[in-house]
Each structure stands twice: as structure tokens, then as C-alpha cells.
Amino acid sequence: MNSQAAALKPVAAVSERDMANAIRALAMDSVQKANSGHPGMPMGMADVATVLFSRFINIDPSAPNWPDRDRFVLSAGHGSMLQYALHFLLGYDDMPIEELQRFRQLGSRTAGHPEYGHALGIETTTGPLGQGIATAVGMALAERMLAARHGADLVDHFTYVIAGDGCLQEGISHEAIDLAGHLKLSRLIVFWDDNSISIDGPTSLSTSMDQAARFKAAGWHVQSVDGHDTEAVGAAIEAAQQSDRPSLIACRTVIGKGAPNLGGSEKTHGAPLGDAEITATRENIGWDYAPFEVPDDILFAWREIAERGQAARRAWEQRLAASPQRRALESAVAGNLPDTVFDALGAFRKEHVEKATKVATRKASEMALGAINAATDLTVGGSADLTHSNLTITKGMDRIAPDDYAGRYIHYGIREHGMAAAMNGIALHGGFVPYGGTFLCFADYARGAMRLSALMGQRVIYVMTHDSIGLGEDGPTHQPVEHLAMLRATPDLNVFRPADIIETAECWELALKSKNRPSVLVLSRQNLPMLRQAHSDEPHSDENRSSHGAYILREPAEHRAVTLIATGSEVEIAVAAAERLETEHGIAAAVVSMPCWELFEEQDADYRKVVLGSAPRIAIEAAARLGWDRWIGDTGAFVGMTGFGASAPAPDLYRHFDITPEAVAAAALKLII
């Protein structure tokens, strides 16, 4: 608690209505000063938020990362001033009144939408509607799983969500509420800001959905209340906390509540109220204070909430100190994988170099996961109904089920977007390292949440198999062509496309060690040979060569005349082409395996120069060319896809689309002769 809070003294009894009006005033003043923002939702949900925080929620602003705190997710992130006002009122050290006065300005902590890491107490980045509620499902699941492992005495908290009409219209909301209802995530409570207003006007313009019926059908406990009746809201929260199912509290509210002329109108959704309406609102709600001024008695009432949370946190710390689970819980929350994981991966690589194991990289991933999951129980797997295609489950992994959260494997169902968002929530909650699988072409469905994984810097691992035309007969709808370019264009996301079992194990190691960055493992359906063994003087080395992003797999004895650069299943083609060039044409060709563009970009210029060389370059990848010119230069050539795929056996497709050693050799001859 900051020094201002410590000096406050109660002046008179303060009602929850007064406390809520402080939120309304701060919201409308901040949006007005910024001349930008959304005052309507904070003003409409001020009463609900006040009841939640004043009576129920357990958070401690002086220790915002306390593991057993309740989580608060503002899914309707455009109403960010609700959260910033709460943080100022509660006394977060990084949220003085000056930050509210800098709302939406460059360098402020009060961004237009809540951004994880930009301010204390923001549990997840929200803004894209529906992401908050879907991420919260992962948080609530992680809470139940952690409680199953370490006991309710140390893990017993709620995840509270404020969602709007837009959140519930987005398709991801259906995936999220279906999964949460199926798993009976009883510590998840969602407040629906049921104001019937969207940007265009009344929600009746675009929907007639009975949301309460939808949630009930998904297995939720559902209540409807007047969102401005504080006693009704309080009673509904009490009932929700006692339910054995996730809860929806539909809060009928007036958007822009308190504004006498604009309240209830879409005009309050995303624009300042204006000086005249703000003056009228102050009079209407009895707020006789200057902009950004909160009287001491009201501020003191809010700061008492923080003191209650601090007391709860200290009591928890005493329980933790006396618990035999202390070390295990602290280690899990810290997310530090034991050295045994990486020792196991090192032994795995050595074993399979010696065996010259030839498998699809999706199978190699399963084999590597067997070593990883045996060495730690922090990894939590799953798949979007493709478990035995993605190969994401390993021996001894029990499944998560309703009322049974002690396992490690989650059946997300055919919900790629919901899976990705839930994994974000699991990672944000702490205690686990989540990975989940689907086909690479379905990265399109998961894209919104994958982008937030990168934006928030979360260790979420996406296992994406069937990575090219090599999947064969399922045809162009399932054959990813543009997806690698899309993923590689995403900042702070490592995209790994390993060429064999050794690179696969190396890429898994790198993904697990990347605590502040998500990873995508792009894996083949077809079998691939052991390339490291066949084209190296030292087949096994403790060095993780994939950590450089790219490395020379095959260096000719003579000065290289051409450099062939490839990823994944096409590295085999590059090697065969290099051998053909040497034996049939006497041309010295180097082969560079480039499993991760992002890590190669991070290497120093001298290393990149050595790897790429000065000879003409050819890139080989069964995907679109976009992005490859960065590595092959203006005079380079590309052997890959120029359009969508087709339905046929994989070998036929590679020949049909001319992605062959012969085609690569011909391209090389054209470049250098």
C-alpha cells in the first residue's frame, strides 16, 4: 500500500454506491482527458465491480503475484478504465492518479486495453473480445489441477470475469463455455454486462440469442440480477461460490449509468461524454468533486479492501510455511523445470543418433515427450481431438475429467481457438507448462490466442503436425501452405520446423527453456531419415545445434559453389540434391538446415555470414515463398509451393509440385552456370 493510503483516515460511513461512483467519475474523467476511450462499460458495471471487490475478492496489491489470490479478468477489455480505476482506488503502487490522467498516452501504464505486464495486477491481456473469458477457463482449470496436487489448504481461489455482449457473441466464447461446463470448473464466475448495447446500436440488430439458456445448456449455474442492485449482486455471488459448476451472473445494466442524457445509449460506448454531460453526470450522481479527485473517506473504504487481502495473503503464507507441500508448490509456481528434463533429452539424442532412428517428426516429438514427461510432472499436454494424430499423449499421463483434476492430459475437443486461449490461461496462472496439438493448417483457427501468447510472452508450446503437402490424401484443405509465413511474421514467437529426430529433441529443449516466449513445433506426417548422423564428423554432441536457428549440416570439401537452405522434411531433399550436384556435375554444394528463423536472426552477423556463405543460395520448403528472400537474397532461387496443394499420396505430390532433388539441382545449375 502506498504512503498516500497509509495516511488516510475514515471520515464517515461510506456506501457502496459512493464507492461505485468513484469508479464512474474516474472513468469519465480519464476518457475525457484522453479524448479517447470507452466510458460506458465502466460506468455501467461500477456497482457490480464494487460489490465483487468490497465483499468477496481476495487480492493483495502489495503482493500482486501471490499464488492463491483470486484472479480478475476484464474480458471486455475496452472498458479498461474500470480496471485502472479499481487499481488506483485499491492502492497499487504503480497506479497513482497521474497514471489515470495519462490514460491511453504513450508510455503510460494505462493502455487502451489491459496489457499483461504493463501494470501490476493485470492477469491477462484482453481487448480482442472473447479472449478474456476463454483464457479464464484455463486459469480456472489450472486452479483445480494445482489444488488436486497440493491440497485445498494451499490452492483454493476463484477466477472472476467481466464479459460483455461482444465477448459472448464471438465464436470462441462457445468453445470456452462448453469446455468449462463439461469440466465443471466451479471456481469460475462470469459476470455478463447485459446492457443490450453494441457499437452499432442495440444488440437486437444482430442477435436474438438467449444467452442464459446457452450457458445452462453448457452445464453452467445461471442467475439473472439487476446489476445496479448491490444486494442482489452480492447474493448472486454467494450462490455462485457454492455451486459445483461454473457460474454465469447475468447483470442487467445501463451502459453509461449515471449520465442523464446519454446513459443507455451506444453513444457512451466508445467516446468521451463531453464536458456538458460530465457536469450533468456529476450532479446526477451527487459527485461534487473536481476531476480526478476522490475524497479521503471513499478512498479509505477502498484501501480497506486491500488490507483485507493482505491479511488473507499472510494467513496463506503461514499455512504454506507449515505445509509439507511448500517446496513442491513453490517450484511449480516458479515454473523452473528440473535439470533431469534436459539430461533426459541429452540421453535421448545420443541414443537415437546411435540407432539412426528414422521416424516422422510427429513421432519423434512423441518419443521426446516420453522422456520429458517422465522427468517432470509440470508439463501438461492436450490436443484438439487429434491426440493419436498429433501424438501428444505419453505413457502414464492420466486424463483430466469432470471432478477429477489430478491428471496431466486435457481433451480440449474440436476447439482449436479455445484450446490456445486455455493454454494461455494455464501458463498465466502458473504451476504448469502447457502444450497442445492440432494440425498446422488449423493454426488459422487458433491464431487470435496464439498472437496473445506472443504478445504476453508466455511459455505455451503448440504442437502442429501434418505440416505440408506431405500429409497427402486429405488434400488442400488440410495442407498448410501460407501458415509458416503467417507464424514467422508474428513477433516474439519461435517457429521450429525440425528435420529429423535429433532436431526435434533439440527444438523441444529450446521450447521448454523459452520461459518468456511461446513456441510452435511444426512436424511432419511422413518418415524422415536421420540427417545429423549421416552428415557430420561428430554425429552426437552435447551442443544443441538448433539453438543457433540454422547451421551447416553438410559442408563440401571444396569451396562451396551453391548453398541449399531447407527446413523440416525438405532438408532431406536438399541433401540429396547436394549429392547429385557433386557426383553428376562436380559442383560443391553446402546444405544448411534452418529449423528456426527467429533464433537464426538473433545470431551475430559473423555467424550468419559463415552459415549462409557468399555463394548463390536456394531455399527449399514445401510452403509459400513469402519471407524466404530475406535469406536467399535478390539472386536466390526458391523451390516450393506457388499455390494450394492437391489430394494424392505424398510422394506423388512432391513430384507433381516439383519439389524434388532433381528440381533443386536444376535450379542450382541455372544459378551458377
XYZ file of C-alpha atoms in Angstrom, residues 71 205 326 341:
4
model
C -7.951 -13.842 -10.487
C -29.582 -5.580 -34.669
C 5.683 -25.969 0.351
C 14.442 -32.984 -18.088
